[in-house]
Amino acid sequence: MDELILCVNKLQDQFRSFSQKPVDLPQIIVVGSQSTGKSSVLESLVRRPILPRGIGMITRCPLILRLVHCPKGDKLRKRRGESYEEWGEFDKDGKIYDIGDIKSEIERRTEELAGVSKNISYTPIVLTIFSPHVLTLTLVDLPGITKVAVEDQPADIEDQIVNLINQFIKNPKSIILAVITANTDMATHECLKMAMKVDPDGTRTIAVVTKLDIMDKGTDATEILTGKCIPVKLGIIGVVNRSQEDINNGKSIEDTLRDEDDFLQKKYPALADTNGSKYLAKKLQELLIKHIINCVPAMTQSLLKKIEACKSVLAECGTEVRDEKACLDDTLNTFCQSFIKIVKGEAVDVQSVSLTGGAKICSLFKKLDISLMSVKPCEKYCLEQVILAIRQTSSVEPPLLFSERAFDELMRPLLEHTRKPSLLCIDEVSRELKSLCRNSIPQETATRFPAVAQGVTKVVDKMIDDLTGKTKEYVLQSIYIEEQHITRSQILKIVNHSNLLSVLNKDLGLLPGNPFKSSPAFIKKAKLKDFTIQESLNPATKDVRHCIILGVRSTRSRVGEH
């Protein structure tokens, strides 16, 4: 039956080499909170201290741990490890590692995948242990669940770990090995809560209860081990871990297993035969083999469907390409023509409920125009602000007719409102162009020549990004230039081609209505020395006339023109 587990391992290797997972395969997923003794449980199965240890989060990426029973004379030993009693191999390495070197190699690969800080990685480390002392078994060890980010961990570390665990345990063909401690409330274990969400009936969950030997005096784990506290169907097995003191004192795993047997016989004689690390290894192997056998029909059916789908794709790819250059030229030309047609609206679905291509880009420009036109100067400023601007910019020489400097100073802040919508429009057009690029690649090309499709997308995306940056620089420079020199030609045209000059000589009652409204709140808030603005300014007829001219200018001309 060992061959059955090894066969599934080979299938997993093949699927991983495709950079995808088309079929869910049976596997045992080890989950638990930090400091529950996961590492000790795994090392008891390996019979060797191969896992990194320390304070905080040590496991920071999935570890696919494959145990292969390899006695003397085994064909695997003859082919790879005749000179070793036991050894390890890492995926895609080909190198044989001494058992004593595996721990440091796991640490090195973890830093390579997840960095030197406390981040995690979704990419697994695959380790195979060949030994005459293990039972053939495959487990996936995941980072321990943590509630609080510490040291260099990102603030959302809990969510990251939970998402990683869920990716594995949601596989309906997986067995969930929940590691919990005997000296804490069963209802508080996060791994059990997560297991129940994806396996509410507990039909594919087994619990391992650690630290049986350090429960409070006067208590024991009988009710826990007999299934009265934990709703799982695959069993509950209690174990005794190597403590940190044992590790510091150099206590071997063999001695720990002997002490575990003695403890169980003394403390739980009626349950000793169905608990402990040795029984756990046998139970897990039995469950995995049985689970694989049960999954074979569904796996076979799924694989056959995938094979048929691949055959269909291969048939669509057509005959062999004889002239690669001509084929590439034709593919690129087809892409360019398709892109142009979509932009021009010559290749769109008129039944579509959303705008695409050139129509979408046009709507983005219209959206920008509406945004720029929405700036209303007469609502932006109150009457008192305009009068104050006229007085301050006039200094000791008040204008005879119109305060150009006041116009400049009042218009300049309004130009700032064009910055954000303009940059937003550029980003939206950029995203739409990238979307057009992907939609312009024929499905046949994407299927038959995926590398070409990816290459075209990469080149076009970079081109769009470069031009997006240059466009933003141009727009920002244009806004800066306009801010430095306010154009007054429009206001002069309005004044010269209207009856405003004659109106100025008439009574104020005949003038157009003043578009600027007085603001009591502004008057109350602002002060000049010891007087309010109303008292200090004492608006005269000329001031009101100036406000009317500014208002007419503002309402008849566009802020976007500046």
GROMACS .gro file of C-alpha atoms in nm, residues 16 82 102 144 239 242 258 289 442 480:
model
   10
   16ARG     CA    1   0.284   2.140  -0.955
   82GLU     CA    2   2.311   0.317  -0.022
  102ILE     CA    3   1.785   1.939   0.692
  144GLY     CA    4   0.055   2.833   1.314
  239VAL     CA    5   0.038   1.248   2.272
  242ARG     CA    6   0.921   1.692   2.410
  258ARG     CA    7   0.945   0.552   2.569
  289ILE     CA    8  -0.452   0.493   0.228
  442PRO     CA    9  -0.755   3.626  -3.051
  480TYR     CA   10   0.167   7.484  -1.368
   0.00000   0.00000   0.00000
